Amino acid sequence: MTRETKINSTNENNPENSLIAAEYVLGALDASARADFMAKLEQDPALRAEVVYWEDQLAGFGLQSPPVTPPASVWRGIQMQTGVRNPGKRKRRGLRRWAKCTGIAASLAVMALVATLITLSSEHKPVQVVASGAAPSAQESGALGALPDSFQPQPSAIAWSTSAPKNSLATVKTPADHPDFVGDLQDYASNVGWKVAGYNARGALQVVATGTPYTRLWEPTTLELWLMPVNAYEQPIALGLLPVSGERILPIAKYVAPEFYTDYNKLAVSREPPGGSKTGEPSGEILFMTTLKLASDN
Amino acid sequence: MTESEQIAEWLAATAQGDERAFQKLYHATSAHLFGLLLRILRTEDNAEDALQDVYVKIWQKAKTYEPARGAPLSWLMSIARYRALDLLRRRDPQGSMPEDPNIEALVLEDVHSAGPQANSETMQTLSAIDQCLHALRPEQRRGLMLVYYEGLTHQELAERLEIPLGTAKSLIRRGVIALRECLQGGE
């Protein structure tokens, strides 16, 4: 691309190879032709050099797009996945903010749990809080259930009641009941993934496993869901353990109230020891991350 | 030290696990990669997720870069673009993205659209590619841009432009030949 590193086309005696290499780099080859080309590529150093030549030249196309500074949350996500830290940056402040944040979160969690228990005890018929008949222990041990092909909020999965207080998990789910936010955690290569839908008023986060049970890839392990901060000095908030299959309802209290979207806007999944992280933040590898989408954006 | 030499140095240090060098590399190059990803993937959410994937891969694979692979920024841009195309194909394996009505405007943008973050070396590269793109016939230029930014295959390009498959292939090949002649003529 640059003058001092300019790569020359090496296949001038074989213009056909040079053309196919250009088409490969451009992305014009269909799947079959691409596979054939990649097989040849492994055997032919001259062809690889031709690919490098075109990658170098065509990078100039990409530079035609005006640069855009990405949000700070991207770097935070990279740090979480790679373990790279900002050397010495705001460590003490971060710890204070973390303590404050997790203190609030813990208080809210307790309030939500108490509200739920009060509601449950006051109902004529107890409602199902962890849905789909999949108890956490069964899910974490790798029990397989029906795998939904696509996510739809399941009215039957949560025994909503019209008379229940707003903060309870127990209210009736109606056709007009739409999530306030959604998230899509997917690994297209392994077909492991979850659809997440949040209902702020009810303090409920619905998590549905949508593909291959993750234990087929990472057994034995536990995966934990986190709400991730925009700013690197804030700390993630634990939301709960993910189901291997089927659906799980996690209490979110007011963690993800609208004002939170500006400070916490991503979901992440980390690999953790049984029962979840013992440190209050992701302690294992971050396997998934996605940006929350507000229902009002759709 | 030139821009390329500096990026290559950060890449080499990153390959040795130097976190500070990786951070500098990110801050120096991420705007270019994010601009490209936004252009291809169209939404900020998708582009942010892809950018994160790309830099995690760079952290893991930095040691595989060597000068013979071309300019370091080109190498980084290629990783980003392949990731974007991969996402487009996985999410819509049968179809393709709707055509961006601004595709022609993009092609015809002045090189100064690169903005203040582009330094003289990047501007030099932009100027060279810009001159050669303008030397192409308009239909060749449009075909190459559609393929590059939307990940269209020959078949998809033929459907998009409502032309026979053979004509689409010919359009791309003639464009590539003209581009190569122009780029090599400028060396």
CSV table of C-alpha atoms in Angstrom, one decimal:
chain,number,residue,atom,x,y,z
A,1,MET,CA,0.0,0.0,0.0
A,2,THR,CA,2.7,2.4,0.9
A,3,ARG,CA,5.7,3.2,-1.3
A,4,GLU,CA,8.3,1.5,0.8
A,5,THR,CA,6.3,-1.6,1.4
A,6,LYS,CA,4.8,-1.9,-2.1
A,7,ILE,CA,4.3,-5.5,-3.0
A,8,ASN,CA,4.7,-6.4,-6.7
A,9,SER,CA,2.4,-8.8,-8.5
A,10,THR,CA,4.4,-12.0,-9.0
A,11,ASN,CA,2.1,-13.7,-11.4
A,12,GLU,CA,2.7,-11.6,-14.5
A,13,ASN,CA,3.4,-14.7,-16.4
A,14,ASN,CA,0.1,-16.2,-15.2
A,15,PRO,CA,-2.4,-13.4,-15.5
A,16,GLU,CA,-5.3,-15.8,-14.9
A,17,ASN,CA,-4.0,-16.5,-11.4
A,18,SER,CA,-3.6,-12.8,-10.7
A,19,LEU,CA,-7.2,-12.2,-11.8
A,20,ILE,CA,-8.7,-15.0,-9.7
A,21,ALA,CA,-6.6,-13.8,-6.7
A,22,ALA,CA,-8.1,-10.3,-7.2
A,23,GLU,CA,-11.6,-11.7,-7.4
A,24,TYR,CA,-10.9,-13.8,-4.2
A,25,VAL,CA,-9.7,-10.7,-2.3
A,26,LEU,CA,-12.7,-8.7,-3.6
A,27,GLY,CA,-15.1,-11.4,-2.5
A,28,ALA,CA,-16.6,-12.0,-5.9
A,29,LEU,CA,-16.1,-15.8,-6.0
A,30,ASP,CA,-19.0,-17.9,-5.1
A,31,ALA,CA,-18.7,-20.5,-2.3
A,32,SER,CA,-17.6,-23.3,-4.5
A,33,ALA,CA,-15.0,-21.3,-6.5
A,34,ARG,CA,-13.8,-19.8,-3.2
A,35,ALA,CA,-13.2,-23.2,-1.7
A,36,ASP,CA,-11.4,-24.4,-4.8
A,37,PHE,CA,-9.2,-21.3,-4.8
A,38,MET,CA,-8.4,-21.7,-1.1
A,39,ALA,CA,-7.3,-25.3,-1.7
A,40,LYS,CA,-4.9,-24.2,-4.4
A,41,LEU,CA,-3.7,-21.4,-2.2
A,42,GLU,CA,-2.3,-23.8,0.4
A,43,GLN,CA,-0.2,-25.4,-2.3
A,44,ASP,CA,1.0,-22.4,-4.3
A,45,PRO,CA,3.3,-19.8,-2.7
A,46,ALA,CA,3.1,-17.7,-5.9
A,47,LEU,CA,-0.7,-17.6,-5.6
A,48,ARG,CA,-0.4,-16.6,-1.9
A,49,ALA,CA,1.9,-13.7,-2.9
A,50,GLU,CA,-0.7,-12.6,-5.5
A,51,VAL,CA,-3.3,-12.6,-2.8
A,52,VAL,CA,-1.1,-10.4,-0.6
A,53,TYR,CA,-0.5,-8.1,-3.5
A,54,TRP,CA,-4.2,-7.5,-4.0
A,55,GLU,CA,-4.9,-7.2,-0.3
A,56,ASP,CA,-2.3,-4.6,-0.1
A,57,GLN,CA,-3.6,-2.7,-3.2
A,58,LEU,CA,-7.3,-3.0,-2.3
A,59,ALA,CA,-6.8,-1.8,1.2
A,60,GLY,CA,-6.9,1.6,-0.4
A,61,PHE,CA,-10.6,1.0,-1.2
A,62,GLY,CA,-11.2,0.6,2.5
A,63,LEU,CA,-9.4,3.8,3.4
A,64,GLN,CA,-11.9,5.6,1.2
A,65,SER,CA,-14.3,5.2,4.1
A,66,PRO,CA,-13.9,8.2,6.5
A,67,PRO,CA,-12.4,7.1,9.8
A,68,VAL,CA,-14.8,7.0,12.7
A,69,THR,CA,-13.6,6.8,16.3
A,70,PRO,CA,-15.3,3.8,17.9
A,71,PRO,CA,-17.0,4.1,21.3
A,72,ALA,CA,-15.0,3.3,24.4
A,73,SER,CA,-17.1,0.3,25.1
A,74,VAL,CA,-15.4,-1.5,22.2
A,75,TRP,CA,-12.0,-1.2,23.8
A,76,ARG,CA,-13.5,-2.4,27.1
A,77,GLY,CA,-14.8,-5.4,25.4
A,78,ILE,CA,-11.4,-6.1,23.8
A,79,GLN,CA,-9.8,-5.8,27.2
A,80,MET,CA,-12.3,-8.3,28.7
A,81,GLN,CA,-11.6,-10.8,26.0
A,82,THR,CA,-7.9,-10.5,25.9
A,83,GLY,CA,-7.1,-9.7,29.5
A,84,VAL,CA,-5.3,-6.5,28.4
A,85,ARG,CA,-5.5,-3.7,31.0
A,86,ASN,CA,-4.9,0.0,31.1
A,87,PRO,CA,-1.7,0.0,33.0
A,88,GLY,CA,-2.3,1.7,36.4
A,89,LYS,CA,-5.3,3.6,35.1
A,90,ARG,CA,-7.9,4.6,37.8
A,91,LYS,CA,-7.4,1.4,39.6
A,92,ARG,CA,-8.4,2.8,43.0
A,93,ARG,CA,-11.3,4.8,41.7
A,94,GLY,CA,-12.4,1.7,39.8
A,95,LEU,CA,-12.5,-0.3,42.9
A,96,ARG,CA,-14.5,2.3,44.7
A,97,ARG,CA,-16.9,2.6,41.9
A,98,TRP,CA,-17.1,-1.2,41.7
A,99,ALA,CA,-17.9,-1.4,45.4
A,100,LYS,CA,-20.5,1.3,45.2
A,101,CYS,CA,-22.0,-0.3,42.0
A,102,THR,CA,-22.1,-3.8,43.3
A,103,GLY,CA,-23.4,-2.5,46.7
A,104,ILE,CA,-26.3,-0.9,44.9
A,105,ALA,CA,-26.8,-3.9,42.7
A,106,ALA,CA,-26.8,-6.3,45.7
A,107,SER,CA,-29.4,-4.1,47.4
A,108,LEU,CA,-31.6,-4.0,44.4
A,109,ALA,CA,-31.2,-7.8,44.0
A,110,VAL,CA,-32.3,-8.3,47.6
A,111,MET,CA,-35.2,-5.9,47.1
A,112,ALA,CA,-36.3,-7.7,44.0
A,113,LEU,CA,-36.0,-11.1,45.7
A,114,VAL,CA,-38.0,-9.9,48.7
A,115,ALA,CA,-40.7,-8.3,46.4
A,116,THR,CA,-40.9,-11.6,44.4
A,117,LEU,CA,-41.2,-13.7,47.5
A,118,ILE,CA,-43.9,-11.4,49.0
A,119,THR,CA,-45.7,-11.5,45.8
A,120,LEU,CA,-45.5,-15.3,45.5
A,121,SER,CA,-46.7,-15.8,49.0
A,122,SER,CA,-49.6,-13.5,48.5
A,123,GLU,CA,-50.9,-15.1,45.3
A,124,HIS,CA,-53.6,-17.7,45.4
A,125,LYS,CA,-51.6,-19.9,43.1
A,126,PRO,CA,-47.8,-19.9,43.2
A,127,VAL,CA,-46.3,-18.8,39.9
A,128,GLN,CA,-43.4,-20.3,38.1
A,129,VAL,CA,-40.3,-18.2,38.5
A,130,VAL,CA,-37.7,-20.3,36.8
A,131,ALA,CA,-39.5,-21.3,33.7
A,132,SER,CA,-39.7,-24.2,31.2
A,133,GLY,CA,-39.4,-26.8,34.0
A,134,ALA,CA,-35.7,-26.6,33.8
A,135,ALA,CA,-34.2,-26.2,37.2
A,136,PRO,CA,-30.8,-24.6,37.3
A,137,SER,CA,-29.2,-27.7,38.6
A,138,ALA,CA,-30.6,-29.8,35.8
A,139,GLN,CA,-29.6,-27.2,33.2
A,140,GLU,CA,-26.1,-26.8,34.6
A,141,SER,CA,-25.6,-30.5,34.6
A,142,GLY,CA,-26.1,-30.6,30.9
A,143,ALA,CA,-29.8,-31.7,30.6
A,144,LEU,CA,-31.0,-31.3,27.1
A,145,GLY,CA,-34.4,-29.8,26.3
A,146,ALA,CA,-36.3,-28.7,23.2
A,147,LEU,CA,-34.3,-26.2,21.3
A,148,PRO,CA,-36.3,-23.4,19.9
A,149,ASP,CA,-35.5,-22.5,16.3
A,150,SER,CA,-36.2,-18.8,16.8
A,151,PHE,CA,-37.0,-16.7,19.8
A,152,GLN,CA,-40.5,-15.8,20.7
A,153,PRO,CA,-41.5,-14.6,24.2
A,154,GLN,CA,-43.3,-17.6,25.7
A,155,PRO,CA,-46.6,-16.6,27.4
A,156,SER,CA,-46.9,-20.1,28.9
A,157,ALA,CA,-43.4,-20.1,30.3
A,158,ILE,CA,-44.0,-17.3,32.8
A,159,ALA,CA,-47.2,-17.5,34.8
A,160,TRP,CA,-47.8,-13.8,34.7
A,161,SER,CA,-50.7,-12.4,36.8
A,162,THR,CA,-52.6,-9.2,36.2
A,163,SER,CA,-53.0,-8.5,39.9
A,164,ALA,CA,-49.3,-8.7,40.7
A,165,PRO,CA,-47.2,-5.7,41.6
A,166,LYS,CA,-45.0,-4.2,38.8
A,167,ASN,CA,-41.7,-5.4,40.2
A,168,SER,CA,-42.8,-8.9,40.6
A,169,LEU,CA,-42.1,-11.7,38.1
A,170,ALA,CA,-45.7,-12.6,38.4
A,171,THR,CA,-47.9,-10.8,36.0
A,172,VAL,CA,-50.0,-11.9,33.0
A,173,LYS,CA,-48.2,-11.9,29.7
A,174,THR,CA,-50.4,-10.5,27.1
A,175,PRO,CA,-49.9,-10.2,23.3
A,176,ALA,CA,-49.2,-6.5,23.8
A,177,ASP,CA,-46.4,-7.3,26.2
A,178,HIS,CA,-43.2,-6.4,24.4
A,179,PRO,CA,-39.7,-6.4,25.9
A,180,ASP,CA,-38.1,-3.1,26.7
A,181,PHE,CA,-34.8,-4.3,25.4
A,182,VAL,CA,-33.3,-7.3,23.6
A,183,GLY,CA,-29.9,-8.8,23.1
A,184,ASP,CA,-28.7,-11.5,20.7
A,185,LEU,CA,-25.7,-13.6,21.8
A,186,GLN,CA,-24.8,-15.9,18.9
A,187,ASP,CA,-21.7,-17.8,17.7
A,188,TYR,CA,-22.6,-18.6,14.2
A,189,ALA,CA,-19.7,-21.0,13.8
A,190,SER,CA,-20.8,-23.3,16.7
A,191,ASN,CA,-24.5,-22.5,16.6
A,192,VAL,CA,-24.4,-21.8,20.3
A,193,GLY,CA,-26.5,-18.8,21.3
A,194,TRP,CA,-29.1,-17.2,23.4
A,195,LYS,CA,-31.8,-14.6,22.9
A,196,VAL,CA,-32.3,-12.2,25.7
A,197,ALA,CA,-35.4,-10.1,26.4
A,198,GLY,CA,-35.8,-7.7,29.3
A,199,TYR,CA,-39.0,-6.5,30.9
A,200,ASN,CA,-38.1,-3.6,33.1
A,201,ALA,CA,-41.4,-3.1,34.9
A,202,ARG,CA,-41.5,-6.7,35.9
A,203,GLY,CA,-37.8,-6.9,36.7
A,204,ALA,CA,-37.5,-10.0,34.5
A,205,LEU,CA,-34.8,-11.0,32.0
A,206,GLN,CA,-35.9,-13.8,29.8
A,207,VAL,CA,-33.0,-15.9,28.4
A,208,VAL,CA,-33.6,-18.6,25.8
A,209,ALA,CA,-31.0,-20.9,24.5
A,210,THR,CA,-31.4,-21.0,20.7
A,211,GLY,CA,-29.0,-23.6,19.3
A,212,THR,CA,-26.6,-26.2,20.2
A,213,PRO,CA,-26.3,-26.8,24.0
A,214,TYR,CA,-23.1,-25.1,25.0
A,215,THR,CA,-22.0,-28.1,27.1
A,216,ARG,CA,-21.3,-29.9,23.9
A,217,LEU,CA,-18.4,-27.4,23.3
A,218,TRP,CA,-17.4,-26.5,26.9
A,219,GLU,CA,-18.2,-29.3,29.3
A,220,PRO,CA,-18.0,-29.1,32.2
A,221,THR,CA,-18.4,-25.4,32.7
A,222,THR,CA,-20.8,-22.7,33.8
A,223,LEU,CA,-21.6,-19.6,31.7
A,224,GLU,CA,-22.5,-16.4,33.4
A,225,LEU,CA,-24.3,-13.4,31.9
A,226,TRP,CA,-23.1,-9.9,32.6
A,227,LEU,CA,-24.2,-6.4,32.0
A,228,MET,CA,-21.2,-4.5,30.8
A,229,PRO,CA,-20.4,-0.8,31.3
A,230,VAL,CA,-19.6,1.7,28.7
A,231,ASN,CA,-16.7,3.1,30.6
A,232,ALA,CA,-13.7,1.0,31.4
A,233,TYR,CA,-13.6,2.2,35.0
A,234,GLU,CA,-17.1,0.9,35.8
A,235,GLN,CA,-17.5,-2.7,36.8
A,236,PRO,CA,-19.7,-5.3,35.1
A,237,ILE,CA,-22.9,-6.4,36.9
A,238,ALA,CA,-23.7,-10.1,37.3
A,239,LEU,CA,-27.1,-11.1,35.9
A,240,GLY,CA,-27.1,-14.8,36.5
A,241,LEU,CA,-26.2,-18.2,35.0
A,242,LEU,CA,-27.2,-19.1,31.4
A,243,PRO,CA,-29.4,-22.1,30.7
A,244,VAL,CA,-27.8,-25.0,28.7
A,245,SER,CA,-31.1,-25.3,26.8
A,246,GLY,CA,-34.6,-24.0,27.0
A,247,GLU,CA,-35.5,-20.9,28.9
A,248,ARG,CA,-34.6,-19.2,32.2
A,249,ILE,CA,-36.0,-16.1,33.8
A,250,LEU,CA,-33.4,-14.0,35.7
A,251,PRO,CA,-34.4,-11.2,38.1
A,252,ILE,CA,-32.9,-7.9,37.0
A,253,ALA,CA,-34.7,-5.5,39.4
A,254,LYS,CA,-33.9,-2.0,38.1
A,255,TYR,CA,-30.4,-2.8,36.8
A,256,VAL,CA,-31.4,-2.1,33.3
A,257,ALA,CA,-33.8,0.7,33.8
A,258,PRO,CA,-33.7,3.2,30.9
A,259,GLU,CA,-31.2,5.5,32.5
A,260,PHE,CA,-28.8,2.6,32.7
A,261,TYR,CA,-28.6,2.2,29.0
A,262,THR,CA,-26.2,5.1,28.7
A,263,ASP,CA,-23.8,3.6,31.3
A,264,TYR,CA,-24.4,-0.1,30.7
A,265,ASN,CA,-25.2,-1.1,27.2
A,266,LYS,CA,-23.7,-4.5,26.5
A,267,LEU,CA,-24.3,-8.1,27.5
A,268,ALA,CA,-21.4,-10.5,27.9
A,269,VAL,CA,-21.0,-14.2,28.7
A,270,SER,CA,-18.0,-15.5,30.7
A,271,ARG,CA,-16.9,-19.0,31.5
A,272,GLU,CA,-17.0,-19.5,35.3
A,273,PRO,CA,-16.6,-22.1,38.0
A,274,PRO,CA,-19.7,-23.9,39.1
A,275,GLY,CA,-22.2,-21.5,40.7
A,276,GLY,CA,-20.7,-18.5,38.9
A,277,SER,CA,-17.9,-16.0,39.4
A,278,LYS,CA,-16.6,-15.8,43.0
A,279,THR,CA,-15.0,-12.4,42.4
A,280,GLY,CA,-17.9,-10.2,41.5
A,281,GLU,CA,-16.7,-9.7,38.0
A,282,PRO,CA,-16.0,-12.0,35.0
A,283,SER,CA,-13.1,-14.3,36.1
A,284,GLY,CA,-12.9,-16.5,33.1
A,285,GLU,CA,-12.8,-16.1,29.3
A,286,ILE,CA,-15.4,-13.8,27.7
A,287,LEU,CA,-17.0,-16.0,25.1
A,288,PHE,CA,-19.8,-13.7,23.8
A,289,MET,CA,-20.6,-10.0,23.8
A,290,THR,CA,-23.4,-8.0,22.2
A,291,THR,CA,-25.0,-4.6,22.4
A,292,LEU,CA,-28.4,-4.2,24.0
A,293,LYS,CA,-31.1,-3.0,21.6
A,294,LEU,CA,-33.9,-0.9,23.0
A,295,ALA,CA,-37.3,-1.8,21.9
A,296,SER,CA,-37.9,1.8,21.1
A,297,ASP,CA,-35.1,1.6,18.5
A,298,ASN,CA,-37.0,-1.0,16.5
B,1,MET,CA,9.7,6.8,11.5
B,2,THR,CA,6.9,6.5,9.0
B,3,GLU,CA,3.3,5.5,9.8
B,4,SER,CA,3.9,2.0,8.5
B,5,GLU,CA,7.1,1.5,10.4
B,6,GLN,CA,5.4,2.7,13.6
B,7,ILE,CA,2.4,0.4,13.2
B,8,ALA,CA,4.7,-2.5,12.3
B,9,GLU,CA,6.7,-1.8,15.5
B,10,TRP,CA,3.5,-1.8,17.6
B,11,LEU,CA,2.5,-5.1,15.9
B,12,ALA,CA,5.8,-6.7,16.7
B,13,ALA,CA,5.6,-5.6,20.3
B,14,THR,CA,2.0,-6.8,20.5
B,15,ALA,CA,3.2,-10.2,19.3
B,16,GLN,CA,5.5,-10.2,22.3
B,17,GLY,CA,2.5,-9.5,24.6
B,18,ASP,CA,3.2,-5.8,25.1
B,19,GLU,CA,-0.2,-4.5,26.3
B,20,ARG,CA,0.8,-0.8,26.0
B,21,ALA,CA,1.8,-1.3,22.4
B,22,PHE,CA,-1.4,-3.1,21.6
B,23,GLN,CA,-3.3,-0.1,23.1
B,24,LYS,CA,-1.4,2.3,21.0
B,25,LEU,CA,-2.0,0.2,17.9
B,26,TYR,CA,-5.7,0.2,18.7
B,27,HIS,CA,-5.9,4.0,19.2
B,28,ALA,CA,-3.9,4.6,16.0
B,29,THR,CA,-5.8,2.3,13.7
B,30,SER,CA,-9.2,1.5,15.1
B,31,ALA,CA,-10.9,4.6,13.5
B,32,HIS,CA,-9.9,3.4,10.0
B,33,LEU,CA,-11.1,-0.1,10.7
B,34,PHE,CA,-14.3,1.1,12.3
B,35,GLY,CA,-15.0,3.4,9.4
B,36,LEU,CA,-14.7,0.4,7.0
B,37,LEU,CA,-16.8,-1.9,9.1
B,38,LEU,CA,-19.5,0.7,9.4
B,39,ARG,CA,-19.5,1.1,5.7
B,40,ILE,CA,-19.9,-2.6,5.1
B,41,LEU,CA,-22.1,-3.7,8.0
B,42,ARG,CA,-24.2,-0.5,8.1
B,43,THR,CA,-25.1,-0.5,11.8
B,44,GLU,CA,-23.1,0.6,14.7
B,45,ASP,CA,-23.9,-2.4,16.8
B,46,ASN,CA,-22.7,-4.9,14.1
B,47,ALA,CA,-19.6,-2.8,13.4
B,48,GLU,CA,-18.7,-2.5,17.1
B,49,ASP,CA,-19.1,-6.2,17.6
B,50,ALA,CA,-17.0,-6.9,14.5
B,51,LEU,CA,-14.3,-4.4,15.5
B,52,GLN,CA,-14.0,-6.1,18.9
B,53,ASP,CA,-13.6,-9.5,17.2
B,54,VAL,CA,-11.0,-8.1,14.8
B,55,TYR,CA,-8.8,-6.6,17.6
B,56,VAL,CA,-9.0,-9.8,19.7
B,57,LYS,CA,-7.8,-11.6,16.6
B,58,ILE,CA,-5.0,-9.1,16.1
B,59,TRP,CA,-3.9,-9.6,19.7
B,60,GLN,CA,-3.9,-13.3,19.2
B,61,LYS,CA,-2.3,-13.4,15.7
B,62,ALA,CA,0.0,-10.4,15.7
B,63,LYS,CA,3.0,-12.7,15.4
B,64,THR,CA,1.8,-13.9,12.0
B,65,TYR,CA,2.4,-10.4,10.5
B,66,GLU,CA,5.6,-9.9,8.6
B,67,PRO,CA,6.5,-7.2,6.1
B,68,ALA,CA,6.1,-9.6,3.2
B,69,ARG,CA,2.4,-9.5,4.0
B,70,GLY,CA,2.2,-6.0,2.8
B,71,ALA,CA,1.8,-2.7,4.7
B,72,PRO,CA,0.7,-3.3,8.3
B,73,LEU,CA,-2.4,-1.1,7.9
B,74,SER,CA,-3.4,-3.0,4.8
B,75,TRP,CA,-3.1,-6.2,6.8
B,76,LEU,CA,-5.3,-4.9,9.5
B,77,MET,CA,-7.8,-3.6,7.0
B,78,SER,CA,-7.9,-7.0,5.3
B,79,ILE,CA,-8.6,-8.7,8.6
B,80,ALA,CA,-11.5,-6.3,9.3
B,81,ARG,CA,-12.9,-6.7,5.8
B,82,TYR,CA,-12.8,-10.5,5.8
B,83,ARG,CA,-14.5,-10.5,9.2
B,84,ALA,CA,-17.2,-8.2,7.8
B,85,LEU,CA,-17.8,-10.3,4.7
B,86,ASP,CA,-17.9,-13.4,6.9
B,87,LEU,CA,-20.6,-11.9,9.0
B,88,LEU,CA,-22.6,-10.8,6.0
B,89,ARG,CA,-22.4,-14.3,4.5
B,90,ARG,CA,-23.3,-16.0,7.8
B,91,ARG,CA,-26.3,-13.8,8.5
B,92,ASP,CA,-27.6,-13.8,5.0
B,93,PRO,CA,-26.1,-16.7,3.1
B,94,GLN,CA,-28.6,-16.7,0.3
B,95,GLY,CA,-29.1,-13.0,-0.2
B,96,SER,CA,-27.2,-9.9,-0.1
B,97,MET,CA,-27.5,-6.4,1.5
B,98,PRO,CA,-29.7,-3.9,-0.3
B,99,GLU,CA,-27.7,-1.5,-2.4
B,100,ASP,CA,-26.5,1.5,-0.7
B,101,PRO,CA,-27.8,4.5,-2.7
B,102,ASN,CA,-24.6,6.4,-1.8
B,103,ILE,CA,-22.3,3.8,-3.3
B,104,GLU,CA,-21.5,6.1,-6.2
B,105,ALA,CA,-21.1,9.1,-4.0
B,106,LEU,CA,-18.6,7.2,-1.9
B,107,VAL,CA,-16.6,6.3,-4.9
B,108,LEU,CA,-16.5,9.8,-6.1
B,109,GLU,CA,-15.7,11.3,-2.7
B,110,ASP,CA,-12.7,13.5,-2.6
B,111,VAL,CA,-9.7,12.0,-1.0
B,112,HIS,CA,-9.8,14.7,1.7
B,113,SER,CA,-12.9,12.9,3.1
B,114,ALA,CA,-10.4,10.7,4.9
B,115,GLY,CA,-10.5,13.5,7.5
B,116,PRO,CA,-7.9,14.8,9.9
B,117,GLN,CA,-6.9,11.4,11.2
B,118,ALA,CA,-5.4,10.5,7.9
B,119,ASN,CA,-1.7,11.4,7.7
B,120,SER,CA,0.3,12.1,4.7
B,121,GLU,CA,1.2,8.5,4.1
B,122,THR,CA,-2.5,7.4,4.1
B,123,MET,CA,-3.3,10.4,1.9
B,124,GLN,CA,-0.7,9.2,-0.5
B,125,THR,CA,-2.3,5.8,-0.7
B,126,LEU,CA,-5.7,7.3,-1.0
B,127,SER,CA,-4.6,9.6,-3.8
B,128,ALA,CA,-3.2,6.7,-5.8
B,129,ILE,CA,-6.2,4.5,-5.5
B,130,ASP,CA,-8.5,7.5,-6.1
B,131,GLN,CA,-6.7,8.4,-9.3
B,132,CYS,CA,-6.9,4.8,-10.5
B,133,LEU,CA,-10.6,4.4,-9.6
B,134,HIS,CA,-11.4,7.6,-11.5
B,135,ALA,CA,-9.5,6.1,-14.5
B,136,LEU,CA,-11.9,3.2,-14.7
B,137,ARG,CA,-15.1,3.2,-16.7
B,138,PRO,CA,-18.1,4.2,-14.5
B,139,GLU,CA,-19.7,0.8,-14.7
B,140,GLN,CA,-16.4,-1.0,-13.8
B,141,ARG,CA,-16.0,1.3,-10.9
B,142,ARG,CA,-19.5,0.7,-9.7
B,143,GLY,CA,-19.1,-3.0,-10.1
B,144,LEU,CA,-15.9,-3.1,-8.1
B,145,MET,CA,-17.3,-1.0,-5.3
B,146,LEU,CA,-20.5,-3.1,-5.0
B,147,VAL,CA,-18.3,-6.2,-4.8
B,148,TYR,CA,-15.9,-4.7,-2.3
B,149,TYR,CA,-18.3,-3.0,0.0
B,150,GLU,CA,-21.3,-5.3,-0.2
B,151,GLY,CA,-19.5,-8.6,-0.6
B,152,LEU,CA,-21.4,-9.5,-3.7
B,153,THR,CA,-20.4,-12.5,-5.7
B,154,HIS,CA,-20.4,-12.5,-9.5
B,155,GLN,CA,-23.9,-14.1,-9.4
B,156,GLU,CA,-25.2,-11.6,-6.9
B,157,LEU,CA,-23.7,-8.7,-8.9
B,158,ALA,CA,-25.4,-10.0,-12.1
B,159,GLU,CA,-28.7,-10.1,-10.2
B,160,ARG,CA,-28.2,-6.7,-8.7
B,161,LEU,CA,-27.4,-5.0,-12.0
B,162,GLU,CA,-29.8,-7.2,-13.9
B,163,ILE,CA,-27.1,-8.3,-16.4
B,164,PRO,CA,-26.0,-11.8,-17.5
B,165,LEU,CA,-23.6,-13.6,-15.3
B,166,GLY,CA,-20.9,-13.6,-18.0
B,167,THR,CA,-21.3,-9.8,-18.3
B,168,ALA,CA,-20.9,-9.4,-14.6
B,169,LYS,CA,-17.7,-11.5,-14.6
B,170,SER,CA,-16.3,-9.6,-17.5
B,171,LEU,CA,-17.1,-6.3,-15.8
B,172,ILE,CA,-15.1,-7.2,-12.7
B,173,ARG,CA,-12.2,-8.8,-14.7
B,174,ARG,CA,-11.8,-5.8,-17.0
B,175,GLY,CA,-12.0,-3.5,-13.9
B,176,VAL,CA,-9.3,-5.5,-12.1
B,177,ILE,CA,-7.1,-5.5,-15.2
B,178,ALA,CA,-7.5,-1.7,-15.7
B,179,LEU,CA,-6.9,-1.1,-12.0
B,180,ARG,CA,-3.7,-3.2,-11.9
B,181,GLU,CA,-2.3,-1.5,-15.0
B,182,CYS,CA,-3.0,1.9,-13.4
B,183,LEU,CA,-1.6,1.0,-10.0
B,184,GLN,CA,1.6,-0.6,-11.4
B,185,GLY,CA,2.0,2.2,-13.8
B,186,GLY,CA,2.1,4.6,-10.9
B,187,GLU,CA,4.9,2.8,-9.1
